CSV table of C-alpha atoms in Angstrom, one decimal:
chain,number,residue,atom,x,y,z
A,1,UNK,CA,85.2,146.8,1.3
A,2,UNK,CA,81.9,147.6,2.9
A,3,UNK,CA,79.5,147.5,-0.1
A,4,UNK,CA,75.9,146.5,0.7
A,5,UNK,CA,74.5,143.1,-0.4
A,6,UNK,CA,72.8,143.4,-3.7
A,7,UNK,CA,69.1,142.7,-4.1
A,8,UNK,CA,67.2,142.3,-7.3
A,9,UNK,CA,66.0,145.1,-9.6
A,10,UNK,CA,62.5,144.0,-8.7
A,11,UNK,CA,62.9,146.3,-5.7
A,12,UNK,CA,62.6,149.2,-8.1
A,13,UNK,CA,59.4,148.0,-9.7
A,14,UNK,CA,57.5,146.3,-6.9
A,15,UNK,CA,55.0,148.9,-5.7
A,16,UNK,CA,53.6,149.0,-2.2
A,17,UNK,CA,49.9,147.9,-2.1
A,18,UNK,CA,47.5,150.9,-2.0
A,19,UNK,CA,45.2,148.6,-0.1
A,20,UNK,CA,47.7,147.8,2.7
A,21,UNK,CA,50.4,150.4,2.7
A,22,UNK,CA,48.6,152.7,5.2
A,23,UNK,CA,48.0,149.9,7.7
A,24,UNK,CA,50.8,151.2,10.1
A,25,UNK,CA,48.9,154.5,10.3
A,26,UNK,CA,45.7,152.7,11.0
A,27,UNK,CA,47.3,150.7,13.7
A,28,UNK,CA,48.8,153.8,15.3
A,29,UNK,CA,45.3,155.4,15.3
A,30,UNK,CA,43.8,152.3,16.9
A,31,UNK,CA,46.5,152.2,19.6
A,32,UNK,CA,45.3,155.7,20.6
A,33,UNK,CA,41.7,154.4,21.0
A,34,UNK,CA,40.4,155.7,17.6
A,35,UNK,CA,37.8,153.6,15.9
A,36,UNK,CA,38.8,153.0,12.2
A,37,UNK,CA,36.2,151.8,9.7
A,38,UNK,CA,38.0,149.8,7.0
A,39,UNK,CA,36.7,150.5,3.5
A,40,UNK,CA,40.2,150.0,2.1
A,41,UNK,CA,40.2,146.2,1.7
A,42,UNK,CA,37.8,143.6,0.4
A,43,UNK,CA,37.7,141.6,3.6
A,44,UNK,CA,34.0,140.5,4.0
A,45,UNK,CA,32.5,140.6,7.5
A,46,UNK,CA,29.8,138.1,6.5
A,47,UNK,CA,30.3,134.8,8.3
A,48,UNK,CA,32.0,132.0,6.6
A,49,UNK,CA,29.4,129.2,6.0
A,50,UNK,CA,29.2,126.6,8.7
A,51,UNK,CA,29.6,123.9,6.1
A,52,UNK,CA,33.3,125.0,5.7
A,53,UNK,CA,34.0,125.9,9.3
A,54,UNK,CA,32.6,122.6,10.7
A,55,UNK,CA,34.5,120.6,8.1
A,56,UNK,CA,37.8,121.7,9.7
A,57,UNK,CA,36.7,120.3,13.0
A,58,UNK,CA,35.7,117.0,11.5
A,59,UNK,CA,39.1,116.3,9.8
A,60,UNK,CA,40.2,113.0,11.5
A,61,UNK,CA,43.7,112.0,10.3
A,62,UNK,CA,46.9,111.1,12.1
A,63,UNK,CA,49.1,113.0,9.7
A,64,UNK,CA,48.5,116.2,7.7
A,65,UNK,CA,50.3,115.0,4.6
A,66,UNK,CA,51.0,116.6,1.2
A,67,UNK,CA,48.0,116.6,-1.1
A,68,UNK,CA,48.4,115.9,-4.9
A,69,UNK,CA,50.0,118.8,-6.7
A,70,UNK,CA,46.9,119.3,-8.9
A,71,UNK,CA,44.6,119.2,-5.9
A,72,UNK,CA,42.6,116.8,-3.8
A,73,UNK,CA,40.3,114.6,-5.9
A,74,UNK,CA,37.3,115.4,-3.6
A,75,UNK,CA,37.8,119.1,-3.9
A,76,UNK,CA,38.4,118.9,-7.7
A,77,UNK,CA,35.1,117.1,-8.0
A,78,UNK,CA,33.4,119.7,-5.9
A,79,UNK,CA,34.7,122.4,-8.3
A,80,UNK,CA,33.4,120.6,-11.3
A,81,UNK,CA,30.0,120.4,-9.7
A,82,UNK,CA,30.2,124.1,-8.8
A,83,UNK,CA,31.0,125.2,-12.4
A,84,UNK,CA,28.3,123.0,-13.8
A,85,UNK,CA,25.8,124.7,-11.4
A,86,UNK,CA,26.8,128.2,-12.6
A,87,UNK,CA,26.4,127.2,-16.2
A,88,UNK,CA,29.8,126.0,-17.3
A,89,UNK,CA,29.2,122.5,-18.8
A,90,UNK,CA,31.6,119.8,-19.7
A,91,UNK,CA,34.5,120.6,-17.4
A,92,UNK,CA,36.7,117.7,-16.3
A,93,UNK,CA,38.9,117.6,-13.2
A,94,UNK,CA,41.9,117.7,-15.5
A,95,UNK,CA,40.8,121.2,-16.6
A,96,UNK,CA,41.4,122.5,-13.0
A,97,UNK,CA,44.5,123.0,-10.9
A,98,UNK,CA,43.9,124.0,-7.2
A,99,UNK,CA,46.1,127.0,-6.2
A,100,UNK,CA,46.9,128.9,-3.0
A,101,UNK,CA,44.3,131.6,-3.5
A,102,UNK,CA,43.5,133.4,-6.6
A,103,UNK,CA,46.9,135.1,-6.3
A,104,UNK,CA,48.8,132.0,-7.2
A,105,UNK,CA,46.4,131.3,-10.0
A,106,UNK,CA,47.2,134.7,-11.6
A,107,UNK,CA,50.9,134.1,-11.2
A,108,UNK,CA,50.7,130.6,-12.7
A,109,UNK,CA,48.7,131.9,-15.6
A,110,UNK,CA,51.1,134.7,-16.4
A,111,UNK,CA,54.1,132.4,-16.2
A,112,UNK,CA,52.3,129.8,-18.4
A,113,UNK,CA,51.5,132.3,-21.1
A,114,UNK,CA,54.4,134.6,-21.1
A,115,UNK,CA,58.2,134.5,-21.4
A,116,UNK,CA,60.3,137.2,-19.7
A,117,UNK,CA,59.7,140.5,-21.3
A,118,UNK,CA,56.4,139.6,-22.9
A,119,UNK,CA,53.3,141.8,-22.6
A,120,UNK,CA,49.8,141.4,-21.2
A,121,UNK,CA,47.1,144.0,-22.0
A,122,UNK,CA,45.0,145.2,-19.0
A,123,UNK,CA,42.2,147.7,-18.6
A,124,UNK,CA,42.8,150.4,-16.0
A,125,UNK,CA,41.9,150.9,-13.3
A,126,UNK,CA,42.7,147.3,-12.5
A,127,UNK,CA,43.3,145.1,-9.4
A,128,UNK,CA,46.5,146.5,-8.1
A,129,UNK,CA,48.2,143.2,-7.4
A,130,UNK,CA,48.3,142.4,-11.1
A,131,UNK,CA,51.3,144.8,-11.0
A,132,UNK,CA,53.0,142.8,-8.4
A,133,UNK,CA,52.4,139.5,-10.1
A,134,UNK,CA,53.7,140.9,-13.4
A,135,UNK,CA,56.9,142.0,-11.6
A,136,UNK,CA,57.4,138.5,-10.2
A,137,UNK,CA,56.8,136.9,-13.6
A,138,UNK,CA,58.9,139.5,-15.4
A,139,UNK,CA,55.9,140.4,-17.6
A,140,UNK,CA,55.1,143.9,-18.8
A,141,UNK,CA,51.6,145.1,-18.3
A,142,UNK,CA,50.2,147.3,-21.1
A,143,UNK,CA,47.4,149.4,-19.7
A,144,UNK,CA,44.4,150.8,-21.7
A,145,UNK,CA,42.4,153.4,-19.9
A,146,UNK,CA,38.6,153.0,-19.3
A,147,UNK,CA,36.4,155.8,-18.1
A,148,UNK,CA,33.7,156.4,-15.5
A,149,UNK,CA,31.6,158.2,-18.1
A,150,UNK,CA,30.6,154.9,-19.6
A,151,UNK,CA,30.8,152.8,-16.5
A,152,UNK,CA,34.4,151.6,-17.1
A,153,UNK,CA,33.3,149.4,-19.9
A,154,UNK,CA,35.8,148.1,-22.4
A,155,UNK,CA,37.1,150.4,-25.2
A,156,UNK,CA,36.6,149.7,-28.9
A,157,UNK,CA,38.4,146.8,-30.6
A,158,UNK,CA,40.4,149.4,-32.5
A,159,UNK,CA,41.8,151.0,-29.4
A,160,UNK,CA,42.7,147.5,-28.0
A,161,UNK,CA,44.4,146.4,-31.3
A,162,UNK,CA,46.5,149.5,-31.4
A,163,UNK,CA,48.2,148.3,-28.2
A,164,UNK,CA,49.1,144.8,-29.6
A,165,UNK,CA,52.7,144.2,-30.5
A,166,UNK,CA,54.9,141.3,-31.3
A,167,UNK,CA,55.4,140.8,-27.6
A,168,UNK,CA,51.7,140.7,-26.7
A,169,UNK,CA,50.7,137.3,-25.3
A,170,UNK,CA,47.4,137.8,-23.5
A,171,UNK,CA,44.5,140.1,-22.5
A,172,UNK,CA,43.7,140.1,-18.8
A,173,UNK,CA,40.2,141.1,-17.4
A,174,UNK,CA,38.5,141.0,-14.1
A,175,UNK,CA,34.8,140.3,-14.4
A,176,UNK,CA,32.9,141.5,-12.3
A,177,UNK,CA,35.6,144.1,-11.9
A,178,UNK,CA,37.7,145.0,-9.0
A,179,UNK,CA,38.0,148.0,-8.4
A,180,UNK,CA,35.2,149.5,-10.6
A,181,UNK,CA,32.3,147.1,-10.0
A,182,UNK,CA,31.7,146.9,-13.8
A,183,UNK,CA,30.1,143.7,-15.2
A,184,UNK,CA,31.1,143.2,-18.8
A,185,UNK,CA,28.4,142.5,-21.4
A,186,UNK,CA,28.4,139.3,-23.5
A,187,UNK,CA,29.2,141.4,-26.6
A,188,UNK,CA,32.3,142.8,-24.9
A,189,UNK,CA,33.6,139.3,-24.2
A,190,UNK,CA,32.8,138.3,-27.8
A,191,UNK,CA,34.8,141.3,-29.0
A,192,UNK,CA,37.8,140.1,-26.9
A,193,UNK,CA,37.3,136.6,-28.2
A,194,UNK,CA,37.6,137.9,-31.8
A,195,UNK,CA,40.7,139.9,-31.0
A,196,UNK,CA,42.4,136.9,-29.3
A,197,UNK,CA,41.6,134.7,-32.2
A,198,UNK,CA,42.8,137.2,-34.8
A,199,UNK,CA,46.1,138.0,-33.0
A,200,UNK,CA,46.8,134.6,-31.5
A,201,UNK,CA,46.4,135.7,-27.9
A,202,UNK,CA,45.2,134.1,-24.6
A,203,UNK,CA,42.3,135.6,-22.6
A,204,UNK,CA,42.9,135.5,-18.8
A,205,UNK,CA,39.6,136.1,-16.9
A,206,UNK,CA,39.7,136.8,-13.2
A,207,UNK,CA,36.1,135.7,-12.1
A,208,UNK,CA,36.5,135.8,-8.3
A,209,UNK,CA,33.3,138.0,-8.0
A,210,UNK,CA,31.1,135.9,-10.3
A,211,UNK,CA,28.2,135.7,-7.9
A,212,UNK,CA,28.1,139.4,-7.0
A,213,UNK,CA,25.9,141.0,-9.7
A,214,UNK,CA,23.0,143.4,-9.2
A,215,UNK,CA,20.2,145.2,-10.9
A,216,UNK,CA,19.4,142.3,-13.2
A,217,UNK,CA,22.9,142.1,-14.7
A,218,UNK,CA,24.2,138.7,-15.8
A,219,UNK,CA,27.7,137.4,-15.4
A,220,UNK,CA,29.0,135.7,-18.5
A,221,UNK,CA,32.1,133.5,-17.9
A,222,UNK,CA,34.9,133.5,-20.4
A,223,UNK,CA,34.6,129.7,-20.3
A,224,UNK,CA,31.3,130.2,-22.3
A,225,UNK,CA,33.3,131.5,-25.3
A,226,UNK,CA,33.3,128.2,-27.2
A,227,UNK,CA,35.0,129.7,-30.3
A,228,UNK,CA,38.2,130.3,-28.3
A,229,UNK,CA,37.9,127.6,-25.6
A,230,UNK,CA,41.6,126.7,-25.9
A,231,UNK,CA,42.6,130.3,-25.4
A,232,UNK,CA,40.6,130.9,-22.2
A,233,UNK,CA,42.1,130.7,-18.7
A,234,UNK,CA,39.8,131.5,-15.8
A,235,UNK,CA,41.3,132.5,-12.4
A,236,UNK,CA,39.1,131.9,-9.4
A,237,UNK,CA,38.9,131.8,-5.6
A,238,UNK,CA,36.5,131.0,-2.8
A,239,UNK,CA,37.8,134.0,-0.8
A,240,UNK,CA,34.9,136.4,-1.5
A,241,UNK,CA,32.2,133.9,-2.6
A,242,UNK,CA,32.3,132.2,0.8
A,243,UNK,CA,33.9,134.9,3.0
A,244,UNK,CA,36.9,132.6,3.3
A,245,UNK,CA,39.9,134.9,2.5
A,246,UNK,CA,42.0,133.2,5.1
A,247,UNK,CA,41.5,129.7,3.6
A,248,UNK,CA,43.6,130.7,0.5
A,249,UNK,CA,41.8,128.4,-1.9
A,250,UNK,CA,41.9,129.3,-5.6
A,251,UNK,CA,42.1,127.6,-8.9
A,252,UNK,CA,43.1,127.9,-12.6
A,253,UNK,CA,40.6,126.6,-15.1
A,254,UNK,CA,41.3,126.0,-18.8
A,255,UNK,CA,40.3,123.5,-21.5
A,256,UNK,CA,43.8,123.8,-23.0
A,257,UNK,CA,45.4,120.6,-22.0
A,258,UNK,CA,48.9,121.6,-23.0
A,259,UNK,CA,48.8,124.7,-20.9
A,260,UNK,CA,47.3,122.9,-17.9
A,261,UNK,CA,50.1,120.3,-18.1
A,262,UNK,CA,52.6,123.2,-17.7
A,263,UNK,CA,50.6,124.6,-14.8
A,264,UNK,CA,50.5,121.2,-13.1
A,265,UNK,CA,54.4,121.3,-13.3
A,266,UNK,CA,54.4,124.7,-11.7
A,267,UNK,CA,52.1,123.3,-9.0
A,268,UNK,CA,54.5,120.3,-8.5
A,269,UNK,CA,57.4,122.8,-7.9
A,270,UNK,CA,55.6,124.2,-4.9
A,271,UNK,CA,54.5,120.7,-3.9
A,272,UNK,CA,50.8,121.1,-3.0
A,273,UNK,CA,48.0,123.4,-1.9
A,274,UNK,CA,47.0,122.9,1.8
A,275,UNK,CA,45.3,119.6,2.5
A,276,UNK,CA,43.0,120.6,5.4
A,277,UNK,CA,41.8,123.7,3.5
A,278,UNK,CA,40.9,121.6,0.5
A,279,UNK,CA,39.0,119.0,2.5
A,280,UNK,CA,37.0,121.8,4.3
A,281,UNK,CA,36.4,123.7,1.0
A,282,UNK,CA,35.0,120.5,-0.6
A,283,UNK,CA,32.0,120.8,1.7
A,284,UNK,CA,31.1,124.1,-0.1
A,285,UNK,CA,29.0,121.8,-2.3
A,286,UNK,CA,26.4,121.8,0.4
A,287,UNK,CA,26.1,125.6,0.8
A,288,UNK,CA,22.5,126.4,-0.2
A,289,UNK,CA,21.2,128.8,-2.8
A,290,UNK,CA,19.3,130.6,-0.1
A,291,UNK,CA,22.5,131.4,1.7
A,292,UNK,CA,24.1,132.8,-1.5
A,293,UNK,CA,21.0,134.8,-2.4
A,294,UNK,CA,20.8,136.3,1.0
A,295,UNK,CA,24.5,137.3,0.9
A,296,UNK,CA,24.1,138.9,-2.5
A,297,UNK,CA,21.1,140.9,-1.4
A,298,UNK,CA,23.0,142.1,1.6
A,299,UNK,CA,25.9,143.4,-0.6
A,300,UNK,CA,23.3,145.1,-2.9
A,301,UNK,CA,21.9,147.0,0.1
A,302,UNK,CA,25.4,148.0,1.1
A,303,UNK,CA,26.2,149.1,-2.4
A,304,UNK,CA,23.1,151.3,-2.3
A,305,UNK,CA,24.2,152.9,1.0
A,306,UNK,CA,27.6,153.8,-0.4
A,307,UNK,CA,26.4,155.0,-3.7
A,308,UNK,CA,23.6,157.2,-2.3
A,309,UNK,CA,26.0,158.7,0.2
A,310,UNK,CA,28.5,159.5,-2.4
A,311,UNK,CA,25.9,161.1,-4.6
A,312,UNK,CA,25.1,163.6,-1.8
A,313,UNK,CA,28.7,164.8,-1.4
A,314,UNK,CA,29.3,167.9,-3.5
A,315,UNK,CA,31.6,167.5,-6.5
A,316,UNK,CA,32.1,163.7,-6.0
A,317,UNK,CA,31.8,161.7,-9.2
A,318,UNK,CA,31.1,158.0,-9.4
A,319,UNK,CA,29.2,155.4,-11.4
A,320,UNK,CA,26.8,153.0,-9.7
A,321,UNK,CA,28.7,149.6,-9.6
A,322,UNK,CA,26.8,146.7,-11.0
A,323,UNK,CA,28.9,144.0,-9.5
A,324,UNK,CA,31.6,142.9,-7.0
A,325,UNK,CA,31.7,145.1,-3.8
A,326,UNK,CA,33.8,148.1,-4.8
A,327,UNK,CA,33.3,151.6,-6.1
A,328,UNK,CA,35.8,154.1,-7.6
A,329,UNK,CA,35.0,157.7,-6.6
A,330,UNK,CA,36.5,160.9,-8.0
A,331,UNK,CA,36.9,163.4,-5.2
A,332,UNK,CA,37.2,167.2,-5.2
A,333,UNK,CA,40.7,167.0,-3.9
A,334,UNK,CA,44.2,167.1,-5.5
A,335,UNK,CA,46.0,164.2,-3.9
A,336,UNK,CA,44.0,161.1,-2.7
A,337,UNK,CA,47.2,159.5,-1.4
A,338,UNK,CA,47.7,162.4,1.0
A,339,UNK,CA,44.0,162.5,1.8
A,340,UNK,CA,44.0,158.8,2.7
A,341,UNK,CA,46.9,159.2,5.1
A,342,UNK,CA,45.4,162.4,6.6
A,343,UNK,CA,42.2,160.5,7.4
A,344,UNK,CA,44.3,158.2,9.7
A,345,UNK,CA,46.7,160.7,11.1
A,346,UNK,CA,44.6,163.9,11.6
A,347,UNK,CA,40.9,163.5,10.9
A,348,UNK,CA,38.8,162.6,13.9
A,349,UNK,CA,35.0,162.9,14.4
A,350,UNK,CA,33.8,161.6,17.8
A,351,UNK,CA,37.1,159.8,17.9
A,352,UNK,CA,36.3,157.9,14.7
A,353,UNK,CA,37.7,157.9,11.2
A,354,UNK,CA,37.6,155.8,8.0
A,355,UNK,CA,40.3,154.1,6.0
A,356,UNK,CA,40.2,154.1,2.1
A,357,UNK,CA,42.4,152.9,-0.7
A,358,UNK,CA,43.9,155.7,-2.9
A,359,UNK,CA,43.2,154.7,-6.5
A,360,UNK,CA,46.5,155.8,-8.1
A,361,UNK,CA,47.8,152.3,-7.2
A,362,UNK,CA,45.1,150.8,-9.4
A,363,UNK,CA,46.6,152.4,-12.5
A,364,UNK,CA,49.8,151.7,-14.4
A,365,UNK,CA,49.8,155.0,-16.3
A,366,UNK,CA,51.5,157.8,-14.3
A,367,UNK,CA,49.2,160.7,-13.4
A,368,UNK,CA,45.9,158.7,-13.4
A,369,UNK,CA,43.8,158.1,-10.3
A,370,UNK,CA,45.5,160.8,-8.2
A,371,UNK,CA,42.1,162.3,-7.1
A,372,UNK,CA,40.3,159.0,-6.8
A,373,UNK,CA,39.7,156.4,-4.1
A,374,UNK,CA,38.4,152.9,-4.0
A,375,UNK,CA,35.8,152.0,-1.4
A,376,UNK,CA,35.0,148.4,-0.4
A,377,UNK,CA,31.5,148.0,1.1
A,378,UNK,CA,32.3,145.0,3.2
A,379,UNK,CA,31.2,146.1,6.7
A,380,UNK,CA,27.7,146.0,8.2
A,381,UNK,CA,25.2,148.5,7.2
A,382,UNK,CA,25.1,150.5,10.4
A,383,UNK,CA,28.9,150.9,10.4
A,384,UNK,CA,28.8,151.6,6.6
A,385,UNK,CA,26.4,154.5,7.1
A,386,UNK,CA,28.5,156.0,9.8
A,387,UNK,CA,31.7,155.5,7.7
A,388,UNK,CA,30.1,157.3,4.8
A,389,UNK,CA,29.0,160.2,7.0
A,390,UNK,CA,32.6,160.4,8.3
A,391,UNK,CA,33.9,160.4,4.8
A,392,UNK,CA,31.6,163.2,3.7
A,393,UNK,CA,32.8,165.4,6.7
A,394,UNK,CA,36.4,164.5,6.0
A,395,UNK,CA,36.1,165.6,2.3
A,396,UNK,CA,34.6,168.9,3.3
A,397,UNK,CA,37.3,169.6,5.8
A,398,UNK,CA,40.2,168.5,3.6
A,399,UNK,CA,38.9,170.5,0.6
A,400,UNK,CA,39.2,173.6,2.8
A,401,UNK,CA,42.7,172.6,3.8
A,402,UNK,CA,43.8,172.2,0.2
A,403,UNK,CA,42.1,175.4,-0.8
A,404,UNK,CA,44.3,177.5,1.6
């Protein structure tokens, strides 16, 4: 009998990342000497603060041992100070569990809130990896569409409540939002708080981009919703805040002690987060406001470059993002997935091209996002201007190809 070994049904549901699935095509182009500008992934080019980098060099131990499963005490105390600085008062170290990036934080939260087959409401377009985490946790995502016309803000409470079933356990938001750049208003969070209280739900708030708000917008943390403090779980990471994606330091934050006790047991099962990374990340307490303000201003200028360039391309539709460092753009083409691949395989201008993320992977509802892309403005301004010029030329050429 020559039957193949069986693998799990997750193989049928685990989608390829729209952010990374075209990497082989990009690598093939680079091997041919083509310059590829990466607007597909939120990998900042801004330097990681010296406070963190130098701390790695100063680690003086004879053995790199396991750290406590909840996290190193020094780093937990740094996180308490950080949250107090951004306006979240009264947190204790017992309200925080250190995770391996925001990714593990999301997975832990889903597993803590849901049993297999339970449902989590999300607002699409949403961070594509929520799909993957849901598959891992055997959770069903229930998408509710938001629209560019109103800046991808949340729909009415009526539309949200229509999606609630006996299986619904939580509502998941990203604020500021990846991929739309939307910053939710305080009244929107209060609306969600009311829904969660009324229907006995948890509110999962991914706040990785907390610092990145522009044009006078103000980020309001879900941890400020005192009326549902035991229903709030914040998912966080230093990856974007400190340009430290490779450090893989995240955390789960909640004032619900019963839930946090469960998450600690999840953390015990994977033993610990990396010791050296926690010791280095603890030094982030010394990063100055001046550094952070300069970084935010830099991203704002990059945002302006991208948005102004998109506005000049005929028939492109987008809303000016107010936070994070992404924008969703609707293009005058039929298939953004094919366009994104074509950029890497066929399009060349002065032997240069640009890599984008097709937006269909940021939706769970079939048929949505097929003519949209997500752009990440995470490269320097000179390269960003050139990349946007390339994109404009590519759209013009591809539109002609599709029209034949």
